[in-house]
PDB file of C-alpha atoms in Angstrom:
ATOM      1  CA  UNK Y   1      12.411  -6.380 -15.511  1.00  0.00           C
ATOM      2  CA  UNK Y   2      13.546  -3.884 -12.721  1.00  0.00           C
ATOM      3  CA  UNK Y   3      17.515  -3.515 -12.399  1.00  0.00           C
ATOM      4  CA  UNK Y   4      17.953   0.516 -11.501  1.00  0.00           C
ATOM      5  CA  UNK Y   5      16.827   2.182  -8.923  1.00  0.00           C
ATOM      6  CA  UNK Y   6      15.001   4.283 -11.224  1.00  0.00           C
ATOM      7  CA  UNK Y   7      12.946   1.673 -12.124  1.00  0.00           C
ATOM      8  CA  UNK Y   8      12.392   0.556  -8.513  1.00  0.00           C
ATOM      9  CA  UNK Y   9      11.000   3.728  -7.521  1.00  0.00           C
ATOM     10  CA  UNK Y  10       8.823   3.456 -10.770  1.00  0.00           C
ATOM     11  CA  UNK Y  11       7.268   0.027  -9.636  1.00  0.00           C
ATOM     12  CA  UNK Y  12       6.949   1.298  -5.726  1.00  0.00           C
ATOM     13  CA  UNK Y  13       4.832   4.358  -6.503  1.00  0.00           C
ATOM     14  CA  UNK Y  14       2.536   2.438 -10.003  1.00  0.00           C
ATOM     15  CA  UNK Y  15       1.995  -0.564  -7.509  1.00  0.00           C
ATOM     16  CA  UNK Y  16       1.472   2.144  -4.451  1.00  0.00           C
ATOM     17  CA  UNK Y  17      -1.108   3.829  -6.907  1.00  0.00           C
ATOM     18  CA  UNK Y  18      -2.731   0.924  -8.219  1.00  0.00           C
ATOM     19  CA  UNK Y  19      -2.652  -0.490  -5.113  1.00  0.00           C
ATOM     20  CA  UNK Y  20      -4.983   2.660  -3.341  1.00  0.00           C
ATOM     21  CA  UNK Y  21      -7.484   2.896  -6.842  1.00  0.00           C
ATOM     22  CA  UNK Y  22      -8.039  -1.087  -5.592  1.00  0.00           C
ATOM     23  CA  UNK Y  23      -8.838   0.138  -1.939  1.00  0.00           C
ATOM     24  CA  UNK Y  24     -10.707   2.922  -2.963  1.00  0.00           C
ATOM     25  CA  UNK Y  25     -13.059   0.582  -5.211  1.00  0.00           C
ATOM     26  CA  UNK Y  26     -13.324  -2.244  -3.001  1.00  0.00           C
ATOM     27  CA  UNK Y  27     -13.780  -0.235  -0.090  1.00  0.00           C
ATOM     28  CA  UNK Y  28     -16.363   1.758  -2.464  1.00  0.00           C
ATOM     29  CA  UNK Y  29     -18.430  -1.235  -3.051  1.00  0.00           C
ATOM     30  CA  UNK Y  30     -18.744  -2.484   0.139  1.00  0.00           C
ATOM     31  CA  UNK Y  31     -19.672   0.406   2.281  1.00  0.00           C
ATOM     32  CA  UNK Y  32     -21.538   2.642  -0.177  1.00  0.00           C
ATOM     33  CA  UNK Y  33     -19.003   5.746  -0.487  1.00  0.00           C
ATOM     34  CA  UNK Y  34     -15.609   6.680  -1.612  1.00  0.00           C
ATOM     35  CA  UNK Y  35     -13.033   7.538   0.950  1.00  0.00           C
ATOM     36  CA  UNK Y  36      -9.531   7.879   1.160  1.00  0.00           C
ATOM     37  CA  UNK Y  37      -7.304   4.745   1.702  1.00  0.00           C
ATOM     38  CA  UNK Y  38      -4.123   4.797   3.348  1.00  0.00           C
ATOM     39  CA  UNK Y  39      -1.800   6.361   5.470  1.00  0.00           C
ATOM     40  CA  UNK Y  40      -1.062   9.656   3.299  1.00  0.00           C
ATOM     41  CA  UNK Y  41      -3.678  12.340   2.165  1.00  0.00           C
ATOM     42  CA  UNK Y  42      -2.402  11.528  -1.393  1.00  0.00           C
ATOM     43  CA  UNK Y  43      -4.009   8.530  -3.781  1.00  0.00           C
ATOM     44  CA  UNK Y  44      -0.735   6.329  -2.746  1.00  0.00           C
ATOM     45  CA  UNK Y  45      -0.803   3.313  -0.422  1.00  0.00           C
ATOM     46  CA  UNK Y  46       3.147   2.664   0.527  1.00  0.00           C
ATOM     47  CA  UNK Y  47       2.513  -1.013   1.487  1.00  0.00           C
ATOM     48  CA  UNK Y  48       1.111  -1.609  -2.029  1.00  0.00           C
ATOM     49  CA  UNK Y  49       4.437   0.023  -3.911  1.00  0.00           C
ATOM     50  CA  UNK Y  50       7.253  -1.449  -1.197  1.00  0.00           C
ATOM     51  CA  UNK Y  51       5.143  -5.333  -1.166  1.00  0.00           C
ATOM     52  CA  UNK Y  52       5.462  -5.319  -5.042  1.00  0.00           C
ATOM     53  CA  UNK Y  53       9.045  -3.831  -4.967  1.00  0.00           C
ATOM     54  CA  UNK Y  54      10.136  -6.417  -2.140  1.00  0.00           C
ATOM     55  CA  UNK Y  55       8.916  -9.349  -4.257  1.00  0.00           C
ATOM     56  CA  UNK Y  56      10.306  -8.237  -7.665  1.00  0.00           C
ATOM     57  CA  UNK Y  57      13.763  -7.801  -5.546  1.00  0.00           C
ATOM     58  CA  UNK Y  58      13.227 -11.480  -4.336  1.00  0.00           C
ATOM     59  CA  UNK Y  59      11.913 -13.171  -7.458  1.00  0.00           C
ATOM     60  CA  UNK Y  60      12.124 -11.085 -10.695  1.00  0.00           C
ATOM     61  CA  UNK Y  61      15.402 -13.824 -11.253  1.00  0.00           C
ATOM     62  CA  UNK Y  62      14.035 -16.746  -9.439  1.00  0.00           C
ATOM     63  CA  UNK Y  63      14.265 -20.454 -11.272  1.00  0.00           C
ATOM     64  CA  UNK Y  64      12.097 -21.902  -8.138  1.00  0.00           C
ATOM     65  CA  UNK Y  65       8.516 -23.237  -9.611  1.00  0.00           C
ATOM     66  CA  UNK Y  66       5.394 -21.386  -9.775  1.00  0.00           C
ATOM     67  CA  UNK Y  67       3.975 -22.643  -6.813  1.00  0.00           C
ATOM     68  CA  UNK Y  68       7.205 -21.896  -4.529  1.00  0.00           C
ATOM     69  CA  UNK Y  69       6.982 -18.325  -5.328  1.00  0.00           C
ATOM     70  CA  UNK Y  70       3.328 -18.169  -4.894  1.00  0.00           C
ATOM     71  CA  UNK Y  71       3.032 -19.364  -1.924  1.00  0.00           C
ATOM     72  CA  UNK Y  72       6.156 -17.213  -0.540  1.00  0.00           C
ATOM     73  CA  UNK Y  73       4.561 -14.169  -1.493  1.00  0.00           C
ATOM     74  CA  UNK Y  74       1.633 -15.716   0.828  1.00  0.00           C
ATOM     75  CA  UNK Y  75       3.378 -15.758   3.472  1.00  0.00           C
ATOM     76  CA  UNK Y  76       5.692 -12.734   2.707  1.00  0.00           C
ATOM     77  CA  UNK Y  77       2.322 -10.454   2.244  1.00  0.00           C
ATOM     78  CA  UNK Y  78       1.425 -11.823   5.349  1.00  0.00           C
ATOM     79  CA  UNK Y  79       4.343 -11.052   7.884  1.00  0.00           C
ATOM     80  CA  UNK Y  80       4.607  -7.986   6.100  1.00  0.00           C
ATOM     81  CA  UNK Y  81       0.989  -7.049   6.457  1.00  0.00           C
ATOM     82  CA  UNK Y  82       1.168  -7.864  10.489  1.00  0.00           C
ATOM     83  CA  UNK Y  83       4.255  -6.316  10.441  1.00  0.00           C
ATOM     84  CA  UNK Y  84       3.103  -2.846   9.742  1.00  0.00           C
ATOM     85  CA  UNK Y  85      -0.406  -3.007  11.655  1.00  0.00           C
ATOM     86  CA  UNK Y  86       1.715  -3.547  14.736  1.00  0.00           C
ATOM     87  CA  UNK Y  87       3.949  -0.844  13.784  1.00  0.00           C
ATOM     88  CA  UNK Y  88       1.241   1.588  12.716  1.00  0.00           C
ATOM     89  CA  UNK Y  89      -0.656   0.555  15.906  1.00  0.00           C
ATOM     90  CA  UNK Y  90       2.522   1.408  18.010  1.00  0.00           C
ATOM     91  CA  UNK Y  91       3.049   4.561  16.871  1.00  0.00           C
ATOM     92  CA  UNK Y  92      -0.004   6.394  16.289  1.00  0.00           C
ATOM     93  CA  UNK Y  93      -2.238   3.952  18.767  1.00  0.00           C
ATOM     94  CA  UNK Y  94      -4.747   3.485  15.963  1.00  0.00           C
ATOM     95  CA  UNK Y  95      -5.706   0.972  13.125  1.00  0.00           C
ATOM     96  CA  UNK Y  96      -5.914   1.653   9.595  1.00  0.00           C
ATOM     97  CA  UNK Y  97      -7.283  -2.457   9.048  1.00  0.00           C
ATOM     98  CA  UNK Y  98      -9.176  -4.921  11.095  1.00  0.00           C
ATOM     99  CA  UNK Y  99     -10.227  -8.122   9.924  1.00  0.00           C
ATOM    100  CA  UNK Y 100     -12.013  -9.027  13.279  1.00  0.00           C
ATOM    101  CA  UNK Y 101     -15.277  -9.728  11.543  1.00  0.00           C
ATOM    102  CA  UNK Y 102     -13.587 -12.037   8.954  1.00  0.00           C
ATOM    103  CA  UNK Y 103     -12.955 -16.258   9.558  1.00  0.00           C
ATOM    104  CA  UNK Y 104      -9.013 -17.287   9.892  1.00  0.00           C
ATOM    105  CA  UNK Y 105      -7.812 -13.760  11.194  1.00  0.00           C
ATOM    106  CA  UNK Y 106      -4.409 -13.554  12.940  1.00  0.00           C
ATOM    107  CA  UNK Y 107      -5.208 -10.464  16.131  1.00  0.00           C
ATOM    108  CA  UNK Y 108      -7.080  -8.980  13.087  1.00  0.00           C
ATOM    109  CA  UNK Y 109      -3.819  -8.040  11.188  1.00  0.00           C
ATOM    110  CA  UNK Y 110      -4.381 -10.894   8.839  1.00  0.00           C
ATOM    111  CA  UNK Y 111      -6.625 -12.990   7.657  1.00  0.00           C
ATOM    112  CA  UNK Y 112      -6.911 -16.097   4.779  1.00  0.00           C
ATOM    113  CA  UNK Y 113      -9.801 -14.285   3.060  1.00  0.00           C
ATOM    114  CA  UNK Y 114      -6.530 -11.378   1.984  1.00  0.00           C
ATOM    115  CA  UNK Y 115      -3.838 -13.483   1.970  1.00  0.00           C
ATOM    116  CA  UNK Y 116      -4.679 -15.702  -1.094  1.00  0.00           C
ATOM    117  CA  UNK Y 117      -5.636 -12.909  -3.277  1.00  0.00           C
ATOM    118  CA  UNK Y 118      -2.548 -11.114  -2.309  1.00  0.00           C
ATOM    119  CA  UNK Y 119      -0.556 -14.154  -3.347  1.00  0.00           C
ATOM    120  CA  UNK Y 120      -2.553 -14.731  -6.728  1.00  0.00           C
ATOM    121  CA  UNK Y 121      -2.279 -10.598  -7.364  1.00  0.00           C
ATOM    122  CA  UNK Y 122       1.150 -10.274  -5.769  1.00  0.00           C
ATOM    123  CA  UNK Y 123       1.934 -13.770  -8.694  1.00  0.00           C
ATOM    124  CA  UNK Y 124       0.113 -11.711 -11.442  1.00  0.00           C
ATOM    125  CA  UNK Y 125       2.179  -8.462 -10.889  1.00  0.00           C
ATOM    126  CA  UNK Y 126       5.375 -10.482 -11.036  1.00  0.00           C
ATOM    127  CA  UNK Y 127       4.817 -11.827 -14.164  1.00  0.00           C
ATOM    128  CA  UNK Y 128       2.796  -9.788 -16.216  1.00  0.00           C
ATOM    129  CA  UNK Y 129       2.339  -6.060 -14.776  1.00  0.00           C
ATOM    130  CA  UNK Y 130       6.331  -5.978 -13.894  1.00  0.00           C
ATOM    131  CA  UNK Y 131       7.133  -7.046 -17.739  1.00  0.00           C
ATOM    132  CA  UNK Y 132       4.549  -4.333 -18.705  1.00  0.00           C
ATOM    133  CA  UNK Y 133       5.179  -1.214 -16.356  1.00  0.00           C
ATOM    134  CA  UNK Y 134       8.505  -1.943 -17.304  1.00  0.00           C
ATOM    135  CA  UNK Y 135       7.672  -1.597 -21.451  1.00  0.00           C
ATOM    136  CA  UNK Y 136       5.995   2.079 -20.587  1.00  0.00           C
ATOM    137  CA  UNK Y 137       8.882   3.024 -18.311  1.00  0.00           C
ATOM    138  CA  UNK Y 138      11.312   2.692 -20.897  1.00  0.00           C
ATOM    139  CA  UNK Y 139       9.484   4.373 -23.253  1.00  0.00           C
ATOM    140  CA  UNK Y 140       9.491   7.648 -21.417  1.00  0.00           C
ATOM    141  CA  UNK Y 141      12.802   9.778 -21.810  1.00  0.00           C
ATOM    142  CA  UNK Y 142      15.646   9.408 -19.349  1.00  0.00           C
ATOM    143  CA  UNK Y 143      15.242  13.113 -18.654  1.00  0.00           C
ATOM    144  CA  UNK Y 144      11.585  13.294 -18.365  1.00  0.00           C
ATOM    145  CA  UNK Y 145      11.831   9.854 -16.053  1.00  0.00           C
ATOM    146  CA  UNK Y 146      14.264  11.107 -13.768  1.00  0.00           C
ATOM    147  CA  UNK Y 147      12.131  14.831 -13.619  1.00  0.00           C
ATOM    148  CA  UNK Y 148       9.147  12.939 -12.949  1.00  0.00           C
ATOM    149  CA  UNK Y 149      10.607  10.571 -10.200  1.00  0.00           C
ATOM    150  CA  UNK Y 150      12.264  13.506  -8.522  1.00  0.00           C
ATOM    151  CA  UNK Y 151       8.977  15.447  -8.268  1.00  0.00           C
ATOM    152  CA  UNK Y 152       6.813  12.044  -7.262  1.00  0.00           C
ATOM    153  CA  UNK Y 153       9.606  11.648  -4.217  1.00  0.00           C
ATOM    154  CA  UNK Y 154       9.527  15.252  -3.483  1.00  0.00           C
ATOM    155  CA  UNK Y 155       5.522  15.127  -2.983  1.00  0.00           C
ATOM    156  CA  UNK Y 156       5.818  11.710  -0.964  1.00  0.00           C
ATOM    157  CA  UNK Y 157       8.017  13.222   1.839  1.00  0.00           C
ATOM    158  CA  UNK Y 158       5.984  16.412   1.876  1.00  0.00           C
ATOM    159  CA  UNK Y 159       2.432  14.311   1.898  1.00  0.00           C
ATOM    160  CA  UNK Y 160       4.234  11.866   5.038  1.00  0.00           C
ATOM    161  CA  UNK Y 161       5.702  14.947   7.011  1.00  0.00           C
ATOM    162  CA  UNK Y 162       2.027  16.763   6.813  1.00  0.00           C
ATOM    163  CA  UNK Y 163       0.362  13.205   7.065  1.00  0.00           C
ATOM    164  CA  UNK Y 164       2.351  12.617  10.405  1.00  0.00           C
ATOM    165  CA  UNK Y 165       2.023  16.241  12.119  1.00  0.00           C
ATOM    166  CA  UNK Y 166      -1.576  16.429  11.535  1.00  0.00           C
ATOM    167  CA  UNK Y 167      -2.341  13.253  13.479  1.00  0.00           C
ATOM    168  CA  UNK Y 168       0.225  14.387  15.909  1.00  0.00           C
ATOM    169  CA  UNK Y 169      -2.054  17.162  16.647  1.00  0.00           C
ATOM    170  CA  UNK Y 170      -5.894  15.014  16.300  1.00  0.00           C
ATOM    171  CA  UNK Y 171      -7.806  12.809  18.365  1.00  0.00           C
ATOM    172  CA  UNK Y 172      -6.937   9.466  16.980  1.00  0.00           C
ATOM    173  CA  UNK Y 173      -9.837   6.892  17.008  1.00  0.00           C
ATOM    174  CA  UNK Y 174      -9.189   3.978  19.114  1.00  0.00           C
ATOM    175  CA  UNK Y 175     -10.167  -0.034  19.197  1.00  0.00           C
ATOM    176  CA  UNK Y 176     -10.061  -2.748  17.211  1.00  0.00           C
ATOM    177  CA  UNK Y 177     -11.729  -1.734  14.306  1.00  0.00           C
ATOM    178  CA  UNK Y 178     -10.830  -0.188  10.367  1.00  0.00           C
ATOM    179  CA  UNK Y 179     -10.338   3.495  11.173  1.00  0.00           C
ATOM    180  CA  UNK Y 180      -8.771   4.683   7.733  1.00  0.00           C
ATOM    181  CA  UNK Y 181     -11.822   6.535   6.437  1.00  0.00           C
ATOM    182  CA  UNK Y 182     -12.239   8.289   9.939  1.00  0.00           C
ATOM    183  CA  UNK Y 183      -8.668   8.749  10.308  1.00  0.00           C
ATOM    184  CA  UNK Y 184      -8.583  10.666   6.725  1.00  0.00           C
ATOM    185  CA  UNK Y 185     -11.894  12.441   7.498  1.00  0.00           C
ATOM    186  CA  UNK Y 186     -10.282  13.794  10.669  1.00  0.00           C
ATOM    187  CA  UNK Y 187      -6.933  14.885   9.401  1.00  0.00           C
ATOM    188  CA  UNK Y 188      -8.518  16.718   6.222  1.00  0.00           C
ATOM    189  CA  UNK Y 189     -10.762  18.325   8.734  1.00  0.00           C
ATOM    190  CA  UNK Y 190      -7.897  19.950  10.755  1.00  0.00           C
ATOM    191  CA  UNK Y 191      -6.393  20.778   7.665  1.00  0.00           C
ATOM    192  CA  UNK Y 192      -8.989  22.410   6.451  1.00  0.00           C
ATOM    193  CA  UNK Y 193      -9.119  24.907   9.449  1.00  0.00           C
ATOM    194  CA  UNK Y 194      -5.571  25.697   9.611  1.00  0.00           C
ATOM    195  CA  UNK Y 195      -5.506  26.865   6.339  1.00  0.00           C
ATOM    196  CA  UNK Y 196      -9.019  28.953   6.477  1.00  0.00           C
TER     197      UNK Y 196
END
């Protein structure tokens, strides 16, 4: 299991990656077309990597049952799912998520038809993806590892500083409603004529 912060940053960006090639197919299947998911213009959902990082911190070591820990990461998903739609929401005065059309939604931040396959996947991860991300990690040279993390951090902060100016500078869409694949549409837009 994780115990350096090497290997923490490992899990947060192969759960952040997995995490937005799961958005990117479900979201693909249900409306038709393949968009971008998430907050950065990169294939990396942060919510995915720190969520799967936050519950290997909390459990990797845990002697509660089965059930205890699945149903914590329930309700951990949860509060940290509302958590950041508020805090998106108060920022940037958009949504990247609604579950408004879905039954048992919290204000559209939540909702039970997310939170029990979160819990089942978030179970899952701990016990058999950790164990096995872990196995490659440590197969890849210390050197090459701690190259490789450098450059993926490197590329994160530069992705979130262009991520946040561009929508600084857009039209955000507004209302309760899943904006992600207009947000991304909008920023690669303006992107695209700044650097004609």
């Amino acid at each position: 299991m994780a115990r350096t912060l090497a290997q923490f940053i490992f899990l947060f960006y192969a759960y952040s990656f997995i995490g937005w090639c799961m958005e990117v197919v479900y979201m693909g299947v249900r409306e038709r077309r393949l968009t971008n998911r998430g907050f950065l213009l990169g294939p990396c959902c942060p919510i995915y990597g720190l969520g799967l990082v936050g519950i290997t911190l909390l459990f990797q070591n845990s002697t509660h049952s089965f059930w205890y820990i699945f149903v914590s990461i329930i309700l951990l998903c949860s509060i940290f799912e509302y958590s950041v739609s508020v805090l998106l929401e108060r920022i940037f005065h958009t949504r990247w998520w609604d579950y408004h059309d879905m039954r048992f939604h919290i204000h559209g931040r939540i909702c039970l038809e997310t939170m029990l396959p979160f819990g089942i996947l978030g179970t899952f991860a701990l016990y058999r993806i950790n164990p096995f991300l872990m196995f490659l990690y440590n197969r890849i040279p210390d050197m090459i590892a701690e190259k490789l993390l450098i450059a993926l951090v490197l590329i994160t902060f530069a992705d979130l500083i262009i991520s946040i100016s561009m929508m600084r500078t857009i039209s955000l869409p507004d209302g309760e409603s899943d904006h992600t694949a207009e947000i991304s549409r909008r920023v690669w837009k303006a992107l695209n004529k700044r650097f004609r």
